[in-house]
């Protein structure tokens, strides 16, 4: 990249959105020379990061995530916050392309001076979140954004992964036919901190109330994620700006509870430790791709596994052991 870290840091700290976007592009890059510069940049902005509330937002396609984020983001700005939206678009598994259309779906929020919207391709990364979303959050925090909203594609393991990098996990639900709890995985219910039943109006209010009762009954039988926190179920309409103030106040209560108990910092430290483990695996993978001998070993052990000549787990272990021996020697 032809921009120095000194210029990028100055731009980030002064709220220059263009330079913040370039810094994120640098962090997302897989080029070795960019990775080196990105690591140095992340190290220098660390003292300015961490001063935000990180909110993960998930839900099935059609739940109204983008509409909710736009309406909630505008409310947070009215409350005096600077809002950064990290909207993860599903990349094509064939050509790694991405729609990246979130700015067009959040036109009003995009025009706000204190809002920054960054669509990022998932690039096929497991769970529908970008593999650098955590690092992107740090950059946004260094730029003064104290409310980070992360929208996932709502498929696969996205719920698990987004809950592992955020302070609050919000699940959007809509009214459907039949059993309202059908299709909601137990794992999601165990991870949520707040549920918002969206698209509620005068015609479906009774069905919405029944859904709320069923959800609260289901939550009652699950072990609480946080001590002394009963997961709220809020009814509303993001399009009509109904119920959003309740969501906002519940998030405030939840964060205050976590801070008082010490869980806020404890969870943050655990999340950073998990990112360390992720990058250890990532750099080992990169290292093995640099050497032809390592690549040949990888191909051979993969071939053994695919041809059922060896157990996939055992072949993977043999490959890693051989690579580590070569590196140490």
PDB file of C-alpha atoms in Angstrom:
ATOM      1  CA  UNK A   1       0.000   0.000   0.000  1.00  0.00           C
ATOM      2  CA  UNK A   2       1.356   3.414  -0.951  1.00  0.00           C
ATOM      3  CA  UNK A   3       0.121   5.065   2.268  1.00  0.00           C
ATOM      4  CA  UNK A   4       2.291   4.955   5.363  1.00  0.00           C
ATOM      5  CA  UNK A   5       1.003   3.828   8.742  1.00  0.00           C
ATOM      6  CA  UNK A   6       1.756   7.288  10.101  1.00  0.00           C
ATOM      7  CA  UNK A   7      -0.694   8.808   7.626  1.00  0.00           C
ATOM      8  CA  UNK A   8      -3.275   6.054   8.248  1.00  0.00           C
ATOM      9  CA  UNK A   9      -3.107   6.451  12.022  1.00  0.00           C
ATOM     10  CA  UNK A  10      -3.399  10.225  11.751  1.00  0.00           C
ATOM     11  CA  UNK A  11      -6.432   9.831   9.507  1.00  0.00           C
ATOM     12  CA  UNK A  12      -8.051   7.210  11.746  1.00  0.00           C
ATOM     13  CA  UNK A  13      -7.600   9.275  14.884  1.00  0.00           C
ATOM     14  CA  UNK A  14      -8.970  12.422  13.179  1.00  0.00           C
ATOM     15  CA  UNK A  15     -12.083  10.606  11.925  1.00  0.00           C
ATOM     16  CA  UNK A  16     -11.148  10.537   8.244  1.00  0.00           C
ATOM     17  CA  UNK A  17     -13.505   7.881   6.834  1.00  0.00           C
ATOM     18  CA  UNK A  18     -11.571   7.498   3.596  1.00  0.00           C
ATOM     19  CA  UNK A  19      -8.332   6.648   5.418  1.00  0.00           C
ATOM     20  CA  UNK A  20     -10.199   4.387   7.860  1.00  0.00           C
ATOM     21  CA  UNK A  21     -11.582   2.486   4.856  1.00  0.00           C
ATOM     22  CA  UNK A  22      -8.075   2.178   3.394  1.00  0.00           C
ATOM     23  CA  UNK A  23      -6.767   0.874   6.712  1.00  0.00           C
ATOM     24  CA  UNK A  24      -9.487  -1.782   6.773  1.00  0.00           C
ATOM     25  CA  UNK A  25      -8.649  -2.761   3.189  1.00  0.00           C
ATOM     26  CA  UNK A  26      -5.022  -3.145   4.279  1.00  0.00           C
ATOM     27  CA  UNK A  27      -6.014  -5.401   7.191  1.00  0.00           C
ATOM     28  CA  UNK A  28      -8.248  -7.490   4.914  1.00  0.00           C
ATOM     29  CA  UNK A  29      -5.473  -8.011   2.362  1.00  0.00           C
ATOM     30  CA  UNK A  30      -3.781 -11.410   2.172  1.00  0.00           C
ATOM     31  CA  UNK A  31      -0.634 -10.130   0.447  1.00  0.00           C
ATOM     32  CA  UNK A  32       2.470 -10.791   2.606  1.00  0.00           C
ATOM     33  CA  UNK A  33       3.738  -7.200   2.329  1.00  0.00           C
ATOM     34  CA  UNK A  34       0.309  -5.886   3.332  1.00  0.00           C
ATOM     35  CA  UNK A  35       0.069  -8.297   6.250  1.00  0.00           C
ATOM     36  CA  UNK A  36       3.359  -6.982   7.637  1.00  0.00           C
ATOM     37  CA  UNK A  37       2.186  -3.371   7.431  1.00  0.00           C
ATOM     38  CA  UNK A  38      -1.237  -4.322   8.831  1.00  0.00           C
ATOM     39  CA  UNK A  39       0.318  -6.007  11.878  1.00  0.00           C
ATOM     40  CA  UNK A  40       2.362  -2.900  12.623  1.00  0.00           C
ATOM     41  CA  UNK A  41      -0.720  -0.702  12.197  1.00  0.00           C
ATOM     42  CA  UNK A  42      -2.847  -2.844  14.530  1.00  0.00           C
ATOM     43  CA  UNK A  43      -0.117  -2.808  17.153  1.00  0.00           C
ATOM     44  CA  UNK A  44       0.056   0.993  17.092  1.00  0.00           C
ATOM     45  CA  UNK A  45      -3.701   1.562  17.349  1.00  0.00           C
ATOM     46  CA  UNK A  46      -4.197  -0.915  20.225  1.00  0.00           C
ATOM     47  CA  UNK A  47      -4.026   1.773  22.964  1.00  0.00           C
ATOM     48  CA  UNK A  48      -6.929   3.596  21.294  1.00  0.00           C
ATOM     49  CA  UNK A  49      -9.177   0.541  20.891  1.00  0.00           C
ATOM     50  CA  UNK A  50     -11.643  -1.228  23.146  1.00  0.00           C
ATOM     51  CA  UNK A  51     -13.811   1.772  24.034  1.00  0.00           C
ATOM     52  CA  UNK A  52     -17.045   0.614  22.461  1.00  0.00           C
ATOM     53  CA  UNK A  53     -20.033  -1.640  22.915  1.00  0.00           C
ATOM     54  CA  UNK A  54     -19.897  -4.408  20.314  1.00  0.00           C
ATOM     55  CA  UNK A  55     -23.336  -5.641  19.271  1.00  0.00           C
ATOM     56  CA  UNK A  56     -23.850  -8.727  17.135  1.00  0.00           C
ATOM     57  CA  UNK A  57     -27.107  -8.930  15.200  1.00  0.00           C
ATOM     58  CA  UNK A  58     -28.344 -12.123  13.602  1.00  0.00           C
ATOM     59  CA  UNK A  59     -31.541 -13.611  12.266  1.00  0.00           C
ATOM     60  CA  UNK A  60     -32.859 -15.539   9.312  1.00  0.00           C
ATOM     61  CA  UNK A  61     -32.927 -13.849   5.883  1.00  0.00           C
ATOM     62  CA  UNK A  62     -35.995 -11.629   5.757  1.00  0.00           C
ATOM     63  CA  UNK A  63     -35.954 -10.822   9.470  1.00  0.00           C
ATOM     64  CA  UNK A  64     -35.207  -7.189   8.640  1.00  0.00           C
ATOM     65  CA  UNK A  65     -31.639  -6.968   9.927  1.00  0.00           C
ATOM     66  CA  UNK A  66     -30.578  -4.100   7.670  1.00  0.00           C
ATOM     67  CA  UNK A  67     -33.716  -2.081   8.440  1.00  0.00           C
ATOM     68  CA  UNK A  68     -33.211  -2.695  12.146  1.00  0.00           C
ATOM     69  CA  UNK A  69     -29.562  -1.670  11.995  1.00  0.00           C
ATOM     70  CA  UNK A  70     -30.380   1.535  10.130  1.00  0.00           C
ATOM     71  CA  UNK A  71     -33.136   2.530  12.571  1.00  0.00           C
ATOM     72  CA  UNK A  72     -31.202   1.474  15.669  1.00  0.00           C
ATOM     73  CA  UNK A  73     -28.024   3.136  14.387  1.00  0.00           C
ATOM     74  CA  UNK A  74     -29.854   6.447  13.942  1.00  0.00           C
ATOM     75  CA  UNK A  75     -31.269   6.135  17.474  1.00  0.00           C
ATOM     76  CA  UNK A  76     -27.784   5.500  18.899  1.00  0.00           C
ATOM     77  CA  UNK A  77     -26.479   8.579  17.086  1.00  0.00           C
ATOM     78  CA  UNK A  78     -29.319  10.638  18.574  1.00  0.00           C
ATOM     79  CA  UNK A  79     -28.140   9.368  21.968  1.00  0.00           C
ATOM     80  CA  UNK A  80     -24.686  10.823  21.269  1.00  0.00           C
ATOM     81  CA  UNK A  81     -22.851   7.785  19.938  1.00  0.00           C
ATOM     82  CA  UNK A  82     -20.702   7.265  16.859  1.00  0.00           C
ATOM     83  CA  UNK A  83     -21.869   4.135  15.047  1.00  0.00           C
ATOM     84  CA  UNK A  84     -19.860   1.756  12.878  1.00  0.00           C
ATOM     85  CA  UNK A  85     -21.699  -0.954  10.954  1.00  0.00           C
ATOM     86  CA  UNK A  86     -19.760  -3.985   9.806  1.00  0.00           C
ATOM     87  CA  UNK A  87     -22.109  -5.713   7.400  1.00  0.00           C
ATOM     88  CA  UNK A  88     -20.849  -9.072   6.205  1.00  0.00           C
ATOM     89  CA  UNK A  89     -21.954 -10.055   2.704  1.00  0.00           C
ATOM     90  CA  UNK A  90     -21.918 -13.715   1.659  1.00  0.00           C
ATOM     91  CA  UNK A  91     -19.169 -14.313  -0.884  1.00  0.00           C
ATOM     92  CA  UNK A  92     -19.680 -16.580  -3.819  1.00  0.00           C
ATOM     93  CA  UNK A  93     -18.092 -19.982  -3.214  1.00  0.00           C
ATOM     94  CA  UNK A  94     -17.223 -20.132  -6.910  1.00  0.00           C
ATOM     95  CA  UNK A  95     -15.614 -16.789  -7.688  1.00  0.00           C
ATOM     96  CA  UNK A  96     -15.369 -15.219  -4.219  1.00  0.00           C
ATOM     97  CA  UNK A  97     -17.465 -12.303  -5.429  1.00  0.00           C
ATOM     98  CA  UNK A  98     -19.759 -10.416  -3.110  1.00  0.00           C
ATOM     99  CA  UNK A  99     -22.871  -8.313  -3.493  1.00  0.00           C
ATOM    100  CA  UNK A 100     -21.696  -5.661  -1.021  1.00  0.00           C
ATOM    101  CA  UNK A 101     -25.011  -3.877  -1.190  1.00  0.00           C
ATOM    102  CA  UNK A 102     -25.487  -2.804   2.432  1.00  0.00           C
ATOM    103  CA  UNK A 103     -24.763   0.861   1.809  1.00  0.00           C
ATOM    104  CA  UNK A 104     -27.634   0.973  -0.677  1.00  0.00           C
ATOM    105  CA  UNK A 105     -29.892  -0.721   1.885  1.00  0.00           C
ATOM    106  CA  UNK A 106     -28.946   1.768   4.625  1.00  0.00           C
ATOM    107  CA  UNK A 107     -29.016   5.016   2.665  1.00  0.00           C
ATOM    108  CA  UNK A 108     -30.233   7.215   5.509  1.00  0.00           C
ATOM    109  CA  UNK A 109     -27.694   5.909   8.009  1.00  0.00           C
ATOM    110  CA  UNK A 110     -24.907   6.171   5.417  1.00  0.00           C
ATOM    111  CA  UNK A 111     -25.565   9.909   5.149  1.00  0.00           C
ATOM    112  CA  UNK A 112     -25.053  10.458   8.881  1.00  0.00           C
ATOM    113  CA  UNK A 113     -21.790  12.199   9.774  1.00  0.00           C
ATOM    114  CA  UNK A 114     -21.332  10.000  12.861  1.00  0.00           C
ATOM    115  CA  UNK A 115     -21.936   6.729  11.023  1.00  0.00           C
ATOM    116  CA  UNK A 116     -19.524   4.500   9.133  1.00  0.00           C
ATOM    117  CA  UNK A 117     -20.736   1.511   7.122  1.00  0.00           C
ATOM    118  CA  UNK A 118     -18.281  -1.097   5.935  1.00  0.00           C
ATOM    119  CA  UNK A 119     -19.527  -4.018   3.846  1.00  0.00           C
ATOM    120  CA  UNK A 120     -16.988  -6.826   3.879  1.00  0.00           C
ATOM    121  CA  UNK A 121     -17.061 -10.107   1.955  1.00  0.00           C
ATOM    122  CA  UNK A 122     -17.050 -13.253   4.062  1.00  0.00           C
ATOM    123  CA  UNK A 123     -14.680 -14.751   1.451  1.00  0.00           C
ATOM    124  CA  UNK A 124     -16.041 -18.175   2.208  1.00  0.00           C
ATOM    125  CA  UNK A 125     -14.943 -17.926   5.840  1.00  0.00           C
ATOM    126  CA  UNK A 126     -16.851 -20.323   8.079  1.00  0.00           C
ATOM    127  CA  UNK A 127     -20.003 -18.850   9.544  1.00  0.00           C
ATOM    128  CA  UNK A 128     -20.558 -15.858   7.309  1.00  0.00           C
ATOM    129  CA  UNK A 129     -18.341 -13.357   9.098  1.00  0.00           C
ATOM    130  CA  UNK A 130     -15.142 -11.976   7.640  1.00  0.00           C
ATOM    131  CA  UNK A 131     -11.981 -13.433   9.141  1.00  0.00           C
ATOM    132  CA  UNK A 132     -10.730  -9.910   9.933  1.00  0.00           C
ATOM    133  CA  UNK A 133     -13.947  -8.564  11.495  1.00  0.00           C
ATOM    134  CA  UNK A 134     -12.322  -8.506  14.949  1.00  0.00           C
ATOM    135  CA  UNK A 135      -9.385  -6.442  13.677  1.00  0.00           C
ATOM    136  CA  UNK A 136     -11.731  -4.139  11.748  1.00  0.00           C
ATOM    137  CA  UNK A 137     -13.557  -3.448  15.024  1.00  0.00           C
ATOM    138  CA  UNK A 138     -10.284  -2.327  16.608  1.00  0.00           C
ATOM    139  CA  UNK A 139      -9.688   0.155  13.791  1.00  0.00           C
ATOM    140  CA  UNK A 140     -13.209   1.557  14.099  1.00  0.00           C
ATOM    141  CA  UNK A 141     -12.798   1.936  17.859  1.00  0.00           C
ATOM    142  CA  UNK A 142      -9.517   3.791  17.341  1.00  0.00           C
ATOM    143  CA  UNK A 143     -11.442   6.141  15.030  1.00  0.00           C
ATOM    144  CA  UNK A 144     -13.816   6.981  17.882  1.00  0.00           C
ATOM    145  CA  UNK A 145     -16.771   4.754  17.028  1.00  0.00           C
ATOM    146  CA  UNK A 146     -18.191   3.633  20.363  1.00  0.00           C
ATOM    147  CA  UNK A 147     -21.118   1.575  19.075  1.00  0.00           C
ATOM    148  CA  UNK A 148     -20.169  -1.282  16.728  1.00  0.00           C
ATOM    149  CA  UNK A 149     -22.989  -3.154  14.992  1.00  0.00           C
ATOM    150  CA  UNK A 150     -22.128  -6.430  13.258  1.00  0.00           C
ATOM    151  CA  UNK A 151     -24.668  -7.895  10.855  1.00  0.00           C
ATOM    152  CA  UNK A 152     -24.169 -11.507   9.840  1.00  0.00           C
ATOM    153  CA  UNK A 153     -25.677 -13.424   6.948  1.00  0.00           C
ATOM    154  CA  UNK A 154     -27.475 -15.544   9.526  1.00  0.00           C
ATOM    155  CA  UNK A 155     -26.428 -18.969   8.277  1.00  0.00           C
ATOM    156  CA  UNK A 156     -24.335 -21.904   9.458  1.00  0.00           C
ATOM    157  CA  UNK A 157     -22.070 -21.131  12.388  1.00  0.00           C
ATOM    158  CA  UNK A 158     -22.410 -17.336  12.126  1.00  0.00           C
ATOM    159  CA  UNK A 159     -24.288 -17.136  15.407  1.00  0.00           C
ATOM    160  CA  UNK A 160     -21.442 -18.826  17.290  1.00  0.00           C
ATOM    161  CA  UNK A 161     -18.712 -16.784  15.655  1.00  0.00           C
ATOM    162  CA  UNK A 162     -20.366 -13.398  16.058  1.00  0.00           C
ATOM    163  CA  UNK A 163     -21.136 -14.122  19.716  1.00  0.00           C
ATOM    164  CA  UNK A 164     -17.427 -14.812  20.224  1.00  0.00           C
ATOM    165  CA  UNK A 165     -16.365 -11.291  19.214  1.00  0.00           C
ATOM    166  CA  UNK A 166     -19.171  -9.140  20.639  1.00  0.00           C
ATOM    167  CA  UNK A 167     -20.461  -7.905  23.999  1.00  0.00           C
ATOM    168  CA  UNK A 168     -24.166  -8.263  23.203  1.00  0.00           C
ATOM    169  CA  UNK A 169     -25.826 -10.851  20.984  1.00  0.00           C
ATOM    170  CA  UNK A 170     -29.186  -9.791  19.556  1.00  0.00           C
ATOM    171  CA  UNK A 171     -31.486 -12.192  17.737  1.00  0.00           C
ATOM    172  CA  UNK A 172     -34.143 -10.865  15.333  1.00  0.00           C
ATOM    173  CA  UNK A 173     -37.278 -12.959  14.965  1.00  0.00           C
ATOM    174  CA  UNK A 174     -40.335 -12.517  12.754  1.00  0.00           C
ATOM    175  CA  UNK A 175     -43.798 -14.016  12.942  1.00  0.00           C
ATOM    176  CA  UNK A 176     -44.314 -17.080  10.754  1.00  0.00           C
ATOM    177  CA  UNK A 177     -46.818 -19.858  10.305  1.00  0.00           C
ATOM    178  CA  UNK A 178     -47.065 -22.909  12.506  1.00  0.00           C
ATOM    179  CA  UNK A 179     -44.860 -23.582  15.494  1.00  0.00           C
ATOM    180  CA  UNK A 180     -42.975 -20.342  16.155  1.00  0.00           C
ATOM    181  CA  UNK A 181     -40.096 -22.154  17.828  1.00  0.00           C
ATOM    182  CA  UNK A 182     -39.607 -24.612  14.995  1.00  0.00           C
ATOM    183  CA  UNK A 183     -36.317 -24.055  13.220  1.00  0.00           C
ATOM    184  CA  UNK A 184     -34.767 -22.021  16.042  1.00  0.00           C
ATOM    185  CA  UNK A 185     -31.712 -23.986  17.085  1.00  0.00           C
ATOM    186  CA  UNK A 186     -31.204 -24.541  20.790  1.00  0.00           C
ATOM    187  CA  UNK A 187     -27.669 -23.198  20.375  1.00  0.00           C
ATOM    188  CA  UNK A 188     -28.973 -19.777  19.325  1.00  0.00           C
ATOM    189  CA  UNK A 189     -31.300 -19.596  22.299  1.00  0.00           C
ATOM    190  CA  UNK A 190     -28.391 -20.401  24.619  1.00  0.00           C
ATOM    191  CA  UNK A 191     -26.282 -17.598  23.169  1.00  0.00           C
ATOM    192  CA  UNK A 192     -28.774 -14.740  22.892  1.00  0.00           C
ATOM    193  CA  UNK A 193     -28.739 -11.783  25.273  1.00  0.00           C
ATOM    194  CA  UNK A 194     -31.793 -10.095  23.778  1.00  0.00           C
ATOM    195  CA  UNK A 195     -34.567 -11.044  21.339  1.00  0.00           C
ATOM    196  CA  UNK A 196     -36.418  -8.554  19.137  1.00  0.00           C
ATOM    197  CA  UNK A 197     -39.565  -9.750  17.392  1.00  0.00           C
ATOM    198  CA  UNK A 198     -39.629  -7.531  14.312  1.00  0.00           C
ATOM    199  CA  UNK A 199     -42.332  -6.498  11.833  1.00  0.00           C
ATOM    200  CA  UNK A 200     -45.086  -6.440  14.473  1.00  0.00           C
ATOM    201  CA  UNK A 201     -48.221  -4.493  13.520  1.00  0.00           C
ATOM    202  CA  UNK A 202     -51.901  -4.317  14.456  1.00  0.00           C
ATOM    203  CA  UNK A 203     -52.709  -7.332  12.279  1.00  0.00           C
ATOM    204  CA  UNK A 204     -50.240  -9.756  13.868  1.00  0.00           C
ATOM    205  CA  UNK A 205     -49.942  -8.357  17.396  1.00  0.00           C
ATOM    206  CA  UNK A 206     -51.781 -11.325  18.956  1.00  0.00           C
ATOM    207  CA  UNK A 207     -49.539 -13.822  17.147  1.00  0.00           C
ATOM    208  CA  UNK A 208     -46.500 -11.776  18.207  1.00  0.00           C
ATOM    209  CA  UNK A 209     -47.562 -11.916  21.851  1.00  0.00           C
ATOM    210  CA  UNK A 210     -48.020 -15.684  21.614  1.00  0.00           C
ATOM    211  CA  UNK A 211     -44.550 -15.997  20.106  1.00  0.00           C
ATOM    212  CA  UNK A 212     -43.115 -13.879  22.920  1.00  0.00           C
ATOM    213  CA  UNK A 213     -44.755 -16.138  25.514  1.00  0.00           C
ATOM    214  CA  UNK A 214     -43.385 -19.265  23.816  1.00  0.00           C
ATOM    215  CA  UNK A 215     -39.889 -17.817  23.586  1.00  0.00           C
ATOM    216  CA  UNK A 216     -39.883 -16.765  27.230  1.00  0.00           C
ATOM    217  CA  UNK A 217     -41.096 -20.220  28.221  1.00  0.00           C
ATOM    218  CA  UNK A 218     -38.297 -21.839  26.208  1.00  0.00           C
ATOM    219  CA  UNK A 219     -35.691 -19.483  27.694  1.00  0.00           C
ATOM    220  CA  UNK A 220     -36.866 -20.368  31.187  1.00  0.00           C
ATOM    221  CA  UNK A 221     -35.615 -23.945  30.773  1.00  0.00           C
ATOM    222  CA  UNK A 222     -32.145 -22.943  29.545  1.00  0.00           C
ATOM    223  CA  UNK A 223     -29.144 -22.242  31.742  1.00  0.00           C
ATOM    224  CA  UNK A 224     -28.654 -18.438  31.810  1.00  0.00           C
ATOM    225  CA  UNK A 225     -25.655 -17.187  29.835  1.00  0.00           C
ATOM    226  CA  UNK A 226     -25.052 -14.389  32.321  1.00  0.00           C
ATOM    227  CA  UNK A 227     -25.873 -14.586  36.016  1.00  0.00           C
ATOM    228  CA  UNK A 228     -28.841 -12.425  37.106  1.00  0.00           C
ATOM    229  CA  UNK A 229     -29.830 -11.693  33.485  1.00  0.00           C
ATOM    230  CA  UNK A 230     -33.211 -12.757  32.189  1.00  0.00           C
ATOM    231  CA  UNK A 231     -33.211 -12.482  28.386  1.00  0.00           C
ATOM    232  CA  UNK A 232     -35.780  -9.824  27.376  1.00  0.00           C
ATOM    233  CA  UNK A 233     -38.117 -10.422  24.427  1.00  0.00           C
ATOM    234  CA  UNK A 234     -39.128  -7.102  22.847  1.00  0.00           C
ATOM    235  CA  UNK A 235     -41.929  -6.582  20.324  1.00  0.00           C
ATOM    236  CA  UNK A 236     -41.660  -3.882  17.685  1.00  0.00           C
ATOM    237  CA  UNK A 237     -41.152  -2.719  14.136  1.00  0.00           C
ATOM    238  CA  UNK A 238     -37.795  -1.415  12.971  1.00  0.00           C
ATOM    239  CA  UNK A 239     -39.456   0.117   9.922  1.00  0.00           C
ATOM    240  CA  UNK A 240     -41.854   2.115  12.115  1.00  0.00           C
ATOM    241  CA  UNK A 241     -39.239   2.780  14.821  1.00  0.00           C
ATOM    242  CA  UNK A 242     -41.269   0.900  17.428  1.00  0.00           C
ATOM    243  CA  UNK A 243     -39.607  -1.000  20.271  1.00  0.00           C
ATOM    244  CA  UNK A 244     -36.115   0.308  19.487  1.00  0.00           C
ATOM    245  CA  UNK A 245     -35.875   2.427  22.639  1.00  0.00           C
ATOM    246  CA  UNK A 246     -36.677  -0.692  24.669  1.00  0.00           C
ATOM    247  CA  UNK A 247     -33.886  -2.562  22.880  1.00  0.00           C
ATOM    248  CA  UNK A 248     -31.478   0.314  23.550  1.00  0.00           C
ATOM    249  CA  UNK A 249     -32.321   0.501  27.272  1.00  0.00           C
ATOM    250  CA  UNK A 250     -32.031  -3.285  27.652  1.00  0.00           C
ATOM    251  CA  UNK A 251     -28.582  -3.230  26.054  1.00  0.00           C
ATOM    252  CA  UNK A 252     -27.555  -0.480  28.474  1.00  0.00           C
ATOM    253  CA  UNK A 253     -28.801  -2.550  31.423  1.00  0.00           C
ATOM    254  CA  UNK A 254     -27.011  -5.659  30.168  1.00  0.00           C
ATOM    255  CA  UNK A 255     -23.665  -3.892  29.703  1.00  0.00           C
ATOM    256  CA  UNK A 256     -23.961  -2.252  33.127  1.00  0.00           C
ATOM    257  CA  UNK A 257     -24.628  -5.671  34.693  1.00  0.00           C
ATOM    258  CA  UNK A 258     -21.579  -7.192  32.980  1.00  0.00           C
ATOM    259  CA  UNK A 259     -19.334  -4.310  34.011  1.00  0.00           C
ATOM    260  CA  UNK A 260     -20.410  -4.495  37.664  1.00  0.00           C
ATOM    261  CA  UNK A 261     -19.838  -8.253  37.798  1.00  0.00           C
ATOM    262  CA  UNK A 262     -16.454  -8.012  36.063  1.00  0.00           C
ATOM    263  CA  UNK A 263     -17.688 -10.228  33.234  1.00  0.00           C
ATOM    264  CA  UNK A 264     -17.329  -7.489  30.617  1.00  0.00           C
ATOM    265  CA  UNK A 265     -13.537  -7.369  30.808  1.00  0.00           C
ATOM    266  CA  UNK A 266     -13.277 -11.089  31.473  1.00  0.00           C
ATOM    267  CA  UNK A 267     -15.134 -11.914  28.243  1.00  0.00           C
ATOM    268  CA  UNK A 268     -13.126  -9.349  26.276  1.00  0.00           C
ATOM    269  CA  UNK A 269      -9.885 -10.995  27.406  1.00  0.00           C
ATOM    270  CA  UNK A 270     -11.204 -14.437  26.457  1.00  0.00           C
ATOM    271  CA  UNK A 271     -12.177 -13.161  23.012  1.00  0.00           C
ATOM    272  CA  UNK A 272      -8.690 -11.736  22.459  1.00  0.00           C
ATOM    273  CA  UNK A 273      -7.183 -15.083  23.517  1.00  0.00           C
ATOM    274  CA  UNK A 274      -9.407 -16.844  20.978  1.00  0.00           C
ATOM    275  CA  UNK A 275      -8.190 -14.474  18.265  1.00  0.00           C
ATOM    276  CA  UNK A 276      -4.623 -15.378  19.204  1.00  0.00           C
ATOM    277  CA  UNK A 277      -5.415 -19.046  18.646  1.00  0.00           C
ATOM    278  CA  UNK A 278      -7.064 -18.245  15.313  1.00  0.00           C
ATOM    279  CA  UNK A 279      -4.013 -16.343  14.064  1.00  0.00           C
ATOM    280  CA  UNK A 280      -1.635 -19.082  15.233  1.00  0.00           C
ATOM    281  CA  UNK A 281      -3.515 -21.490  12.957  1.00  0.00           C
ATOM    282  CA  UNK A 282      -3.640 -18.916  10.162  1.00  0.00           C
ATOM    283  CA  UNK A 283       0.095 -18.221  10.217  1.00  0.00           C
ATOM    284  CA  UNK A 284       0.908 -21.945  10.319  1.00  0.00           C
ATOM    285  CA  UNK A 285      -1.298 -22.353   7.235  1.00  0.00           C
ATOM    286  CA  UNK A 286       0.463 -19.450   5.492  1.00  0.00           C
ATOM    287  CA  UNK A 287       3.870 -20.851   6.437  1.00  0.00           C
ATOM    288  CA  UNK A 288       3.066 -24.238   4.950  1.00  0.00           C
ATOM    289  CA  UNK A 289       2.032 -22.643   1.670  1.00  0.00           C
ATOM    290  CA  UNK A 290       5.318 -20.787   1.261  1.00  0.00           C
ATOM    291  CA  UNK A 291       7.528 -23.841   0.809  1.00  0.00           C
ATOM    292  CA  UNK A 292       7.205 -26.300  -2.036  1.00  0.00           C
ATOM    293  CA  UNK A 293       8.226 -29.176   0.225  1.00  0.00           C
ATOM    294  CA  UNK A 294       5.458 -28.262   2.672  1.00  0.00           C
ATOM    295  CA  UNK A 295       2.939 -28.023  -0.148  1.00  0.00           C
ATOM    296  CA  UNK A 296       3.981 -31.432  -1.444  1.00  0.00           C
ATOM    297  CA  UNK A 297       3.593 -32.916   2.044  1.00  0.00           C
ATOM    298  CA  UNK A 298       0.166 -31.329   2.339  1.00  0.00           C
ATOM    299  CA  UNK A 299      -0.937 -32.763  -1.017  1.00  0.00           C
ATOM    300  CA  UNK A 300       0.342 -36.231  -0.114  1.00  0.00           C
ATOM    301  CA  UNK A 301      -1.376 -36.423   3.279  1.00  0.00           C
ATOM    302  CA  UNK A 302      -4.561 -34.947   1.841  1.00  0.00           C
ATOM    303  CA  UNK A 303      -4.455 -37.596  -0.887  1.00  0.00           C
ATOM    304  CA  UNK A 304      -4.051 -40.329   1.734  1.00  0.00           C
ATOM    305  CA  UNK A 305      -7.083 -39.027   3.578  1.00  0.00           C
ATOM    306  CA  UNK A 306      -9.253 -38.605   0.477  1.00  0.00           C
ATOM    307  CA  UNK A 307      -8.388 -42.086  -0.766  1.00  0.00           C
ATOM    308  CA  UNK A 308      -9.184 -43.477   2.692  1.00  0.00           C
ATOM    309  CA  UNK A 309      -5.637 -44.784   3.097  1.00  0.00           C
ATOM    310  CA  UNK A 310      -5.518 -43.034   6.436  1.00  0.00           C
ATOM    311  CA  UNK A 311      -7.828 -41.437   8.960  1.00  0.00           C
ATOM    312  CA  UNK A 312      -8.190 -37.695   8.077  1.00  0.00           C
ATOM    313  CA  UNK A 313      -7.392 -36.688  11.671  1.00  0.00           C
ATOM    314  CA  UNK A 314      -4.287 -38.865  11.751  1.00  0.00           C
ATOM    315  CA  UNK A 315      -3.085 -37.627   8.361  1.00  0.00           C
ATOM    316  CA  UNK A 316      -3.519 -34.006   9.512  1.00  0.00           C
ATOM    317  CA  UNK A 317      -1.538 -34.716  12.682  1.00  0.00           C
ATOM    318  CA  UNK A 318       1.270 -36.391  10.701  1.00  0.00           C
ATOM    319  CA  UNK A 319       1.446 -33.412   8.345  1.00  0.00           C
ATOM    320  CA  UNK A 320       1.656 -30.857  11.182  1.00  0.00           C
ATOM    321  CA  UNK A 321       4.275 -32.918  13.037  1.00  0.00           C
ATOM    322  CA  UNK A 322       6.445 -33.168   9.913  1.00  0.00           C
ATOM    323  CA  UNK A 323       6.133 -29.434   9.233  1.00  0.00           C
ATOM    324  CA  UNK A 324       7.080 -28.509  12.803  1.00  0.00           C
ATOM    325  CA  UNK A 325      10.088 -30.842  12.694  1.00  0.00           C
ATOM    326  CA  UNK A 326      11.278 -29.218   9.451  1.00  0.00           C
ATOM    327  CA  UNK A 327      10.782 -25.726  10.887  1.00  0.00           C
ATOM    328  CA  UNK A 328      12.591 -26.430  14.178  1.00  0.00           C
ATOM    329  CA  UNK A 329      15.486 -28.179  12.452  1.00  0.00           C
TER     330      UNK A 329
END
